[in-house]
Structures are given as structure tokens and as C-alpha cells.
């Protein structure tokens, strides 16, 4: 029986710039990786590309003044409320700058004790008395950040060392930061509201409109969902999934991953006679065990992937088989049980039915990292293998 299961390799590539021929770069880099490893790219392998270089190659950027123009057009240009942004410089500071430029007054409402993806606004080991006091204070309206700090105490993020409430308040002179977990409190301040949540945005919008059907409620996916003065855009996600590029612009989430993936498939077929599965990936869906941050700040793990990455694993618990079957010829019995899985046994109990593209995208994000590894490509072999594979 083959000794290896899934093998994952980060693959280096040349520096990718705006307008780079990414299909050519990926094809050449993977050919070089195959040559150096002495292995071929086989059907069933997976080749993954980080969304960052896909966006960059398609030149999907938006200047902050253009974003401000879109904000002004859609939210009126007066007082704008920004609900529940995540606590992140890369993800939100430039968005807030653009909103400030497109509005006379900006209210930023933060949630506590954490943001949507687990970044803490306060000490998560605070006493029940502190939490009870904060709940009492926010019973009728959002709490001004100064009053919140008097009760919750000063706090800096344990990883970045930043006080994000102070950082956001300092972005522009027209920003006021408040704290509450009830989105309806923003309606007391303004009816022009931008929901900045990533994953709960639609639920929050429904709650606001149920409370006041006359409110003008937008989500981040409605800002820069169309091109404006030749800018980049994303018709599905707008500013969701965007990242700091320079002080004056944002890199948006990939706009046309489908076209890129299909062209890359065609190139692999030309070179190999077949194509591996291909996936464009962003943030992985995993949670840090130290501070509880859930990594997924992108709207999805993968904006596009080939059809072979649809579906969820159909696996059985090998550890249960090992304890349940008798020792006589146990390996043959295990292989037989695996070959019959889903038909004659109940050993699938307890397996987590996550989707392949979420699992693979998370694996790729952990492999490539977000720093200076220089491996925007990931090559996966043997992902579909199980214990029966020879």
C-alpha cells in the first residue's frame, strides 16, 4: 500500500503585477514544479491560486475617491451609519476613509466583546458584572466609545497591539464610534446605513428594514458592484473581500475567476492532455485557538473552482473500524468496509460534512500563508485517496 496520503506543496511564482498573464505564469510555474519534483501533474491533482494574484492580474482595484463617489450616490452624502465592521486595518481602514469622504458625518457601531470574526474589542476575561453593566447601558441606545471604555477598560488587540476603536475614530474628523450589539440602535442616529458585516449582512439588513421600512440600508456588496469611471468592481461582492493596496486604493475580490479558471483548464489540456482540478482561494475557514479569531474575513473561501471540487466527503471513521473489527485480517476488512461505505455500515457517523472547496481552500491558505513565503500557487496530490489506495 502506498505510504503517502495527501501531499501539499506551496509553489513559487514570479512576482505578479497588474495585467500579468497569470494563465501563462501558472502553467510555467507548475511545469517547473513538476520537473523539479520528478512528478507529473495528474488528473485528480488540485492546483490552487490565491485570490490576491487573480485580482491583481485582472487589475481589479478601486481608488478611494471613486468609492466615496459611490457611497455618496447610494447613501445620500449626509449622516451615514456603518454597522459592525471587523477590526482590521487591511480590511476596513481604507473603506472607512472612503465612507468619510462620501458623507458629512459617519457613525461606526462596533459589536462587543468580539467582532463578527472573533477579534476582541475588550478583555474576553472580564467579569460578569462588567458585561451586565454594559447590557444595562445599551438597553435603549448605542454606547459612546468613551462611556464604553469607562466600564470595559482600555484594551489593545493581543496580536496587533492596536485599540481599533481609537484607530477608527482617528481616521477622519467626522467619525463617531459607538458600541452596541443591536443593529437597530443605529436607526436612532441615521437612516442611511451601510452594513459592513461579512457573513451576517443579510440578516442584519432584514432586522433593520423590519424595524424601519423607510431606512436606506446597503451592504458592502452593493458598493462598487459596478464600474465607476473605469474603476475595478465586483458585481457579486462589491467591497466585500477587499484589501488594502495603497493609501489611496483598495484591491477588490476577484471579479472574473470563472474566465481565468476556464482558460487555465484549457492551457493544462493543451500541455498535458488533461486538466487537474483548479481552485481560486482566499481566507481559510478556521479558528485560532489562542484568541478565537475566525480567519474567514472574505465572503467565501473560494470565488470559483472546477466542478470536481463540488460536494462533501463521504468518509467513514477509521478509528471506529479499528476498535470494532476483530484482529483477523483486519486490513482486508477495513478496505472492504471502505469500499462499501454508505451502503452497508454506519461508520460515517461523526464525520463533518464540510464542502470540498472550503476544505481545500482552507488547506491552501494555511500552506501559502499571507506573508513572504512567495508561494501563491498550491499543488495537491492524493487528496481523493483513502486507505484502499495502493
C-alpha positions as a printed NumPy array, in Angstrom:
array([[  0.   ,   0.   ,   0.   ],
       [  1.332,   3.454,  -0.881],
       [  2.782,   5.211,   2.154],
       [  1.634,   8.709,   1.205],
       [ -1.836,  10.165,   1.519],
       [ -2.453,  13.813,   0.698],
       [  0.715,  15.718,  -0.26 ],
       [  0.557,  19.519,  -0.366],
       [  3.242,  21.765,  -1.852],
       [  3.434,  25.542,  -1.99 ],
       [  4.744,  26.546,  -5.419],
       [  6.733,  29.73 ,  -6.004],
       [  5.961,  32.023,  -8.914],
       [  7.444,  35.188, -10.399],
       [  6.225,  38.488,  -8.935],
       [  2.74 ,  39.045, -10.341],
       [  1.845,  42.599, -11.311],
       [ -1.242,  44.32 , -12.633],
       [ -2.024,  42.958, -16.071],
       [  0.325,  39.95 , -15.797],
       [ -0.546,  36.926, -17.945],
       [ -1.491,  34.778, -14.971],
       [ -2.502,  31.755, -17.059],
       [  0.982,  31.653, -18.582],
       [  2.663,  32.221, -15.21 ],
       [  0.722,  29.416, -13.51 ],
       [  1.286,  26.984, -16.379],
       [  5.033,  27.714, -16.488],
       [  5.433,  27.595, -12.692],
       [  3.603,  24.288, -12.429],
       [  5.669,  22.798, -15.268],
       [  8.816,  23.834, -13.407],
       [  7.45 ,  22.369, -10.154],
       [  6.713,  19.064, -11.887],
       [ 10.209,  18.951, -13.382],
       [ 11.952,  19.71 , -10.081],
       [  9.847,  17.231,  -8.098],
       [ 10.143,  14.456, -10.663],
       [  6.363,  14.004, -10.544],
       [  3.743,  14.665, -13.171],
       [  0.6  ,  16.737, -12.81 ],
       [ -2.065,  14.072, -12.909],
       [ -5.8  ,  14.1  , -13.383],
       [ -7.257,  14.336,  -9.886],
       [ -4.481,  16.614,  -8.667],
       [ -5.538,  20.065,  -7.483],
       [ -3.857,  23.318,  -8.478],
       [ -4.939,  26.323,  -6.408],
       [ -4.206,  30.018,  -6.9  ],
       [ -4.601,  32.678,  -4.211],
       [ -7.288,  35.255,  -4.976],
       [ -4.855,  38.1  ,  -4.378],
       [ -2.859,  37.462,  -7.538],
       [ -6.006,  36.782,  -9.575],
       [ -7.374,  40.206,  -8.617],
       [ -4.029,  41.847,  -9.261],
       [ -3.618,  40.279, -12.698],
       [ -7.102,  41.391, -13.728],
       [ -6.341,  44.905, -12.389],
       [ -9.334,  44.891, -10.058],
       [ -8.573,  47.993,  -7.977],
       [-10.659,  50.962,  -6.88 ],
       [ -9.44 ,  54.41 ,  -5.839],
       [-10.847,  55.743,  -2.565],
       [-12.26 ,  58.865,  -4.197],
       [-14.227,  56.693,  -6.616],
       [-15.539,  54.571,  -3.737],
       [-16.522,  57.79 ,  -1.94 ],
       [-18.477,  58.854,  -5.006],
       [-20.391,  55.556,  -4.986],
       [-21.068,  55.855,  -1.236],
       [-22.369,  59.398,  -1.697],
       [-24.667,  58.36 ,  -4.538],
       [-26.127,  55.384,  -2.677],
       [-26.288,  56.716,   0.89 ],
       [-27.107,  60.367,   0.328],
       [-23.937,  62.149,   1.403],
       [-25.276,  63.234,   4.812],
       [-25.014,  61.191,   8.007],
       [-24.081,  57.552,   7.347],
       [-24.056,  54.719,   9.873],
       [-21.525,  51.909,   9.416],
       [-22.612,  48.753,  11.189],
       [-20.373,  46.059,  12.636],
       [-17.132,  46.327,  10.648],
       [-14.448,  43.813,  11.524],
       [-11.467,  45.087,  13.49 ],
       [ -8.772,  45.124,  10.827],
       [ -6.523,  47.753,   9.28 ],
       [ -6.13 ,  45.879,   5.995],
       [ -9.82 ,  45.153,   5.656],
       [-11.536,  48.273,   6.884],
       [ -9.458,  51.435,   7.35 ],
       [ -9.448,  52.38 ,   3.654],
       [-13.158,  51.591,   3.38 ],
       [-13.793,  53.934,   6.3  ],
       [-11.682,  56.649,   4.676],
       [-13.819,  56.397,   1.545],
       [-17.081,  56.46 ,   3.518],
       [-15.873,  59.548,   5.405],
       [-15.098,  61.264,   2.104],
       [-18.594,  60.434,   0.86 ],
       [-20.54 ,  61.594,   3.942],
       [-20.816,  64.636,   6.195],
       [-20.96 ,  62.53 ,   9.377],
       [-20.099,  58.874,   9.988],
       [-21.251,  56.771,  12.913],
       [-19.337,  53.498,  13.34 ],
       [-21.123,  50.954,  15.525],
       [-18.937,  48.137,  16.887],
       [-20.104,  44.914,  18.5  ],
       [-18.749,  43.571,  21.79 ],
       [-16.997,  41.647,  23.213],
       [-15.953,  40.491,  19.707],
       [-16.45 ,  41.463,  16.104],
       [-18.034,  39.069,  13.617],
       [-14.865,  37.027,  13.098],
       [-13.704,  36.935,  16.712],
       [-11.436,  39.978,  17.078],
       [-11.913,  41.262,  20.648],
       [-12.93 ,  44.829,  21.442],
       [-12.396,  44.258,  25.169],
       [-10.825,  41.768,  27.553],
       [-12.643,  38.484,  26.994],
       [-11.922,  37.506,  30.603],
       [-13.844,  40.433,  32.039],
       [-16.242,  39.813,  34.904],
       [-19.931,  39.058,  34.543],
       [-20.572,  42.321,  36.368],
       [-18.889,  44.262,  33.549],
       [-20.962,  42.5  ,  30.899],
       [-24.143,  43.028,  32.912],
       [-23.361,  46.725,  33.253],
       [-22.741,  47.051,  29.504],
       [-26.021,  45.313,  28.734],
       [-27.837,  47.754,  31.021],
       [-26.149,  50.723,  29.365],
       [-27.043,  49.57 ,  25.847],
       [-30.658,  48.764,  26.665],
       [-32.029,  51.795,  24.846],
       [-29.227,  53.128,  22.655],
       [-25.689,  52.553,  21.492],
       [-22.954,  53.419,  24.   ],
       [-20.455,  56.174,  23.096],
       [-16.985,  54.652,  22.981],
       [-15.758,  56.844,  25.85 ],
       [-18.508,  55.588,  28.153],
       [-17.878,  52.024,  26.986],
       [-14.194,  52.282,  27.898],
       [-15.007,  53.615,  31.368],
       [-16.783,  50.325,  32.095],
       [-14.953,  47.811,  29.872],
       [-11.49 ,  49.335,  30.352],
       [ -8.798,  50.211,  27.851],
       [ -7.928,  47.363,  25.514],
       [ -5.397,  46.625,  22.775],
       [ -5.65 ,  43.656,  20.45 ],
       [ -3.328,  40.957,  21.73 ],
       [ -1.908,  40.199,  18.279],
       [ -1.612,  43.669,  16.722],
       [ -1.369,  45.824,  19.848],
       [ -3.967,  48.25 ,  18.452],
       [ -7.016,  49.868,  20.009],
       [ -9.238,  49.567,  16.942],
       [-11.97 ,  51.819,  18.284],
       [ -9.392,  54.588,  18.66 ],
       [ -7.903,  53.78 ,  15.253],
       [-11.277,  54.096,  13.555],
       [-12.196,  57.262,  15.448],
       [ -8.937,  58.847,  14.269],
       [ -9.428,  58.081,  10.567],
       [-11.353,  61.322,   9.953],
       [-12.688,  64.206,  11.987],
       [-16.298,  63.328,  11.161],
       [-16.261,  59.828,  12.727],
       [-18.081,  58.947,  15.934],
       [-17.647,  55.434,  17.356],
       [-20.405,  53.794,  19.394],
       [-20.853,  50.282,  20.753],
       [-23.918,  48.017,  20.763],
       [-24.877,  44.536,  19.642],
       [-28.32 ,  45.701,  18.495],
       [-28.162,  46.999,  14.905],
       [-31.478,  48.811,  15.357],
       [-29.757,  51.306,  17.649],
       [-28.156,  52.842,  14.551],
       [-31.615,  53.951,  13.393],
       [-31.618,  56.452,  16.273],
       [-28.603,  58.155,  14.71 ],
       [-29.313,  57.92 ,  10.963],
       [-31.487,  56.042,   8.493],
       [-28.706,  55.821,   5.902],
       [-26.875,  52.69 ,   6.946],
       [-24.037,  50.653,   5.473],
       [-23.921,  47.116,   6.892],
       [-20.234,  46.203,   6.963],
       [-20.636,  42.625,   8.171],
       [-19.255,  39.825,   6.041],
       [-21.381,  36.795,   6.888],
       [-24.414,  38.163,   8.743],
       [-25.064,  41.105,   6.427],
       [-28.39 ,  39.963,   5.017],
       [-29.85 ,  39.044,   8.396],
       [-28.837,  42.419,   9.822],
       [-30.354,  44.243,   6.849],
       [-33.645,  42.357,   7.313],
       [-33.738,  43.325,  11.002],
       [-33.186,  46.985,  10.193],
       [-35.836,  47.119,   7.476],
       [-38.312,  45.287,   9.684],
       [-37.742,  47.947,  12.343],
       [-37.999,  50.82 ,   9.826],
       [-39.037,  50.113,   6.256],
       [-38.145,  53.68 ,   5.23 ],
       [-34.453,  53.253,   6.082],
       [-31.862,  53.27 ,   3.285],
       [-29.877,  50.138,   4.137],
       [-26.973,  48.994,   1.969],
       [-24.371,  46.27 ,   2.405],
       [-20.719,  46.36 ,   1.393],
       [-21.534,  44.092,  -1.542],
       [-23.616,  46.961,  -3.011],
       [-20.707,  49.43 ,  -3.022],
       [-18.511,  49.163,  -6.134],
       [-20.7  ,  46.443,  -7.597],
       [-20.463,  48.226, -10.957],
       [-17.563,  50.034, -12.662],
       [-17.338,  53.745, -11.986],
       [-15.05 ,  55.979, -14.049],
       [-13.11 ,  52.955, -15.295],
       [-12.553,  51.508, -11.806],
       [-12.44 ,  47.913, -10.733],
       [-15.588,  46.39 ,  -9.283],
       [-17.172,  43.124,  -8.209],
       [-20.801,  42.527,  -9.294],
       [-21.419,  39.92 ,  -6.579],
       [-19.403,  41.101,  -3.582],
       [-18.665,  44.801,  -4.135],
       [-16.215,  45.82 ,  -1.389],
       [-16.519,  42.538,   0.496],
       [-13.228,  40.678,   0.381],
       [-11.308,  43.853,  -0.441],
       [ -7.867,  44.526,   0.982],
       [ -5.544,  47.463,   1.485],
       [ -3.43 ,  48.035,  -1.631],
       [ -2.037,  51.549,  -1.171],
       [ -3.048,  54.509,   0.985],
       [ -5.381,  55.65 ,  -1.77 ],
       [ -6.913,  52.456,  -3.177],
       [ -8.301,  49.011,  -2.435],
       [ -7.714,  45.688,  -4.162],
       [-11.108,  44.101,  -4.673],
       [-12.076,  40.427,  -4.546],
       [-11.575,  38.715,  -7.949],
       [-14.226,  39.727, -10.435],
       [-13.861,  37.096, -13.146],
       [-12.369,  33.978, -11.578],
       [-14.523,  31.765, -13.779],
       [-12.941,  33.015, -17.003],
       [ -9.434,  32.688, -15.539],
       [-10.068,  29.117, -14.334],
       [-11.51 ,  28.037, -17.674],
       [ -8.557,  29.5  , -19.597],
       [ -6.145,  27.766, -17.241],
       [ -8.015,  24.474, -17.741],
       [ -7.644,  24.872, -21.496],
       [ -3.914,  25.527, -21.12 ],
       [ -3.407,  22.419, -18.99 ],
       [ -5.325,  20.306, -21.524],
       [ -3.089,  21.653, -24.297],
       [  0.07 ,  20.856, -22.327],
       [ -0.921,  17.648, -20.516],
       [ -3.89 ,  16.218, -22.393],
       [ -5.983,  16.659, -19.249],
       [ -6.544,  19.219, -16.517],
       [ -6.191,  18.987, -12.736],
       [ -8.945,  20.422, -10.587],
       [ -8.425,  24.181, -10.2  ],
       [ -9.458,  26.45 ,  -7.341],
       [ -9.076,  30.152,  -6.557],
       [ -8.875,  30.587,  -2.787],
       [ -8.976,  33.408,  -0.266],
       [ -9.17 ,  33.195,   3.505],
       [ -9.466,  29.74 ,   5.008],
       [-12.359,  28.835,   7.285],
       [-10.574,  28.017,  10.525],
       [-10.405,  29.445,  14.028],
       [ -7.334,  30.453,  16.008],
       [ -7.219,  28.53 ,  19.317],
       [ -5.417,  31.301,  21.225],
       [ -7.614,  34.346,  20.735],
       [-10.634,  32.831,  18.975],
       [-10.262,  34.707,  15.687],
       [-12.161,  33.042,  12.882],
       [ -9.946,  33.565,   9.831],
       [-12.66 ,  33.93 ,   7.184],
       [-12.872,  37.674,   6.517],
       [-13.606,  37.028,   2.83 ],
       [-17.236,  36.439,   1.841],
       [-16.385,  32.902,   0.655],
       [-13.339,  30.639,   0.837],
       [-13.299,  30.185,  -2.935],
       [-14.867,  32.521,  -5.504],
       [-14.535,  29.872,  -8.226],
       [-13.449,  26.257,  -8.628],
       [-13.856,  23.401, -11.092],
       [-16.787,  21.015, -10.806],
       [-14.731,  18.186,  -9.327],
       [-14.492,  20.217,  -6.117],
       [-18.264,  20.292,  -5.649],
       [-19.778,  18.131,  -2.925],
       [-18.669,  16.927,   0.509],
       [-16.555,  14.   ,   1.719],
       [-18.16 ,  10.592,   2.048],
       [-15.83 ,   9.071,   4.602],
       [-16.008,   6.567,   7.415],
       [-14.347,   6.806,  10.817],
       [-11.287,   4.605,  10.524],
       [-10.676,   4.771,  14.263],
       [-14.107,   3.244,  14.913],
       [-13.418,   0.453,  12.463],
       [-10.086,  -0.266,  14.132],
       [-11.783,  -0.692,  17.509],
       [-14.831,  -2.571,  16.247],
       [-13.455,  -5.213,  13.875],
       [-11.59 ,  -8.275,  15.156],
       [ -7.874,  -8.623,  14.503],
       [ -8.025, -11.439,  11.956],
       [ -7.115,  -9.951,   8.564],
       [ -8.188,  -6.531,   9.817],
       [ -6.616,  -4.581,   6.959],
       [ -8.627,  -6.51 ,   4.372],
       [-11.774,  -5.95 ,   6.433],
       [-11.086,  -2.229,   6.689],
       [-10.573,  -1.944,   2.946],
       [-13.793,  -3.848,   2.32 ],
       [-15.706,  -1.581,   4.72 ],
       [-14.361,   1.493,   2.951],
       [-15.345,   0.126,  -0.443],
       [-18.887,  -0.386,   0.85 ],
       [-19.173,   2.922,   2.709],
       [-22.584,   4.494,   2.681],
       [-24.197,   1.172,   1.745],
       [-23.789,  -1.4  ,   4.479],
       [-22.323,   0.34 ,   7.525],
       [-22.894,   3.211,   9.909],
       [-19.264,   4.161,  10.443],
       [-19.803,   7.541,   8.754],
       [-21.31 ,   8.839,  11.994],
       [-19.482,  11.871,  13.334],
       [-17.829,  12.967,  10.087],
       [-18.215,  16.683,   9.389],
       [-19.969,  17.326,   6.05 ],
       [-17.917,  20.364,   5.017],
       [-17.677,  21.16 ,   1.339],
       [-14.617,  20.101,  -0.635],
       [-13.837,  23.604,  -1.891],
       [-13.972,  25.017,   1.652],
       [-11.721,  22.263,   2.984],
       [ -9.232,  22.523,   0.131],
       [ -9.236,  26.328,   0.191],
       [ -8.525,  26.329,   3.932],
       [ -5.692,  23.846,   3.426],
       [ -4.233,  26.083,   0.711],
       [ -4.483,  29.243,   2.831],
       [ -2.587,  27.54 ,   5.658],
       [  0.027,  26.337,   3.182],
       [  0.703,  29.585,   1.357],
       [  0.282,  31.971,   4.29 ],
       [ -0.184,  35.71 ,   3.849],
       [  3.367,  36.966,   4.341],
       [  6.595,  36.443,   2.426],
       [  6.564,  32.738,   1.556],
       [  6.176,  33.657,  -2.104],
       [  4.018,  30.64 ,  -2.903],
       [  0.765,  31.931,  -4.421],
       [  0.2  ,  28.508,  -6.007],
       [ -0.538,  25.265,  -4.188],
       [ -0.218,  21.782,  -5.713],
       [ -2.115,  18.988,  -4.005],
       [ -1.693,  15.306,  -4.832],
       [ -3.578,  12.368,  -3.392],
       [ -6.418,  14.384,  -1.9  ],
       [ -9.008,  11.833,  -3.02 ],
       [ -7.039,   8.806,  -1.771],
       [ -8.265,   6.662,   1.087],
       [ -6.86 ,   3.603,   2.886],
       [ -7.696,   1.336,  -0.039],
       [ -5.417,   3.181,  -2.486],
       [ -2.341,   1.182,  -3.449]])
